[in-house]
Short mmCIF file of C-alpha atoms in Angstrom, two decimals:
data_model
loop_
_atom_site.label_atom_id
_atom_site.label_comp_id
_atom_site.label_asym_id
_atom_site.label_seq_id
_atom_site.Cartn_x
_atom_site.Cartn_y
_atom_site.Cartn_z
CA MET H 13 -53.45 44.54 110.77
CA GLU H 14 -52.70 44.82 114.53
CA LYS H 15 -51.90 48.40 114.01
CA ALA H 16 -55.13 48.94 112.30
CA LYS H 17 -57.17 47.13 114.85
CA GLN H 18 -55.45 49.15 117.74
CA PHE H 19 -56.36 52.38 115.73
CA ALA H 20 -59.85 51.21 115.49
CA ILE H 21 -60.12 50.53 119.18
CA ASP H 22 -58.70 53.72 120.05
CA ASN H 23 -61.45 55.50 117.89
CA GLY H 24 -64.45 53.65 119.36
CA TYR H 25 -64.76 50.38 117.16
CA ILE H 26 -64.12 46.84 118.31
CA ASP H 27 -62.28 45.29 115.38
CA VAL H 28 -61.42 45.74 111.74
CA SER H 29 -62.00 43.80 108.60
CA TYR H 30 -59.27 43.65 105.77
CA ILE H 31 -60.67 45.23 102.46
CA GLY H 32 -57.66 45.27 100.28
CA LYS H 33 -54.80 47.17 98.89
CA TRP H 34 -55.69 50.59 97.27
CA LYS H 35 -52.88 52.74 96.02
CA ASP H 36 -50.31 52.52 98.59
CA PHE H 37 -52.57 51.77 101.45
CA GLU H 38 -53.77 48.63 103.35
CA VAL H 39 -57.53 49.39 103.56
CA TYR H 40 -59.67 48.18 106.62
CA GLU H 41 -63.37 48.37 107.45
CA PRO H 42 -63.69 49.40 111.12
CA ILE H 43 -66.29 47.30 112.90
CA MET H 44 -68.78 48.72 115.56
CA ASN H 45 -70.16 47.02 118.44
CA ASP H 46 -73.56 45.74 117.60
CA GLU H 47 -74.95 46.90 120.88
CA SER H 48 -73.77 50.47 120.60
CA VAL H 49 -75.50 53.38 118.73
CA SER H 50 -74.22 53.46 114.96
CA PHE H 51 -74.05 56.96 113.55
CA THR H 52 -74.79 57.00 109.81
CA GLY H 53 -72.75 58.69 107.26
CA LEU H 54 -70.00 57.67 104.83
CA PRO H 55 -68.52 54.35 105.48
CA LEU H 56 -65.02 55.64 106.23
CA SER H 57 -62.08 53.31 105.98
CA ILE H 58 -58.89 52.84 108.06
CA MET H 59 -55.88 53.44 105.85
CA ASP H 60 -52.43 52.26 106.78
CA ASP H 61 -49.36 53.12 104.20
CA GLY H 62 -46.79 51.55 106.70
CA LYS H 63 -45.81 54.94 108.01
CA THR H 64 -48.99 56.60 108.86
CA ILE H 65 -52.49 55.09 109.85
CA ARG H 66 -55.51 57.25 109.58
CA MET H 67 -59.36 57.36 108.52
CA SER H 68 -60.12 58.14 104.87
CA THR H 69 -61.42 61.37 103.70
CA PRO H 70 -64.78 61.48 102.15
CA ASP H 71 -63.25 61.78 98.63
CA GLU H 72 -61.12 58.85 99.27
CA THR H 73 -64.05 57.01 100.79
CA MET H 74 -65.94 57.13 97.46
CA GLU H 75 -62.80 56.12 95.49
CA ILE H 76 -62.43 53.10 97.62
CA LEU H 77 -66.15 52.12 97.21
CA ASP H 78 -65.77 52.42 93.40
CA TYR H 79 -62.32 50.53 93.27
CA PHE H 80 -63.57 47.64 95.38
CA ASN H 81 -67.11 47.98 93.85
CA THR H 82 -68.36 47.54 97.52
CA ASP H 83 -71.96 47.87 98.58
CA TYR H 84 -72.14 48.87 102.30
#
């Protein structure tokens, strides 16, 4: 989780919340600062497979939302 949190901070977020395991990835929701401007768009996730950490693609985002049945 620390790797995901540092990735989030490096990309302008302040923290992460663990969502769960999807395929071979640990999936995290990036958390924005409540005091900053929040841009709208797909709720991308941070994905970590133990080798690479990255943001989800739009297609992966939709699959993750369906998989976890998550309402953002």
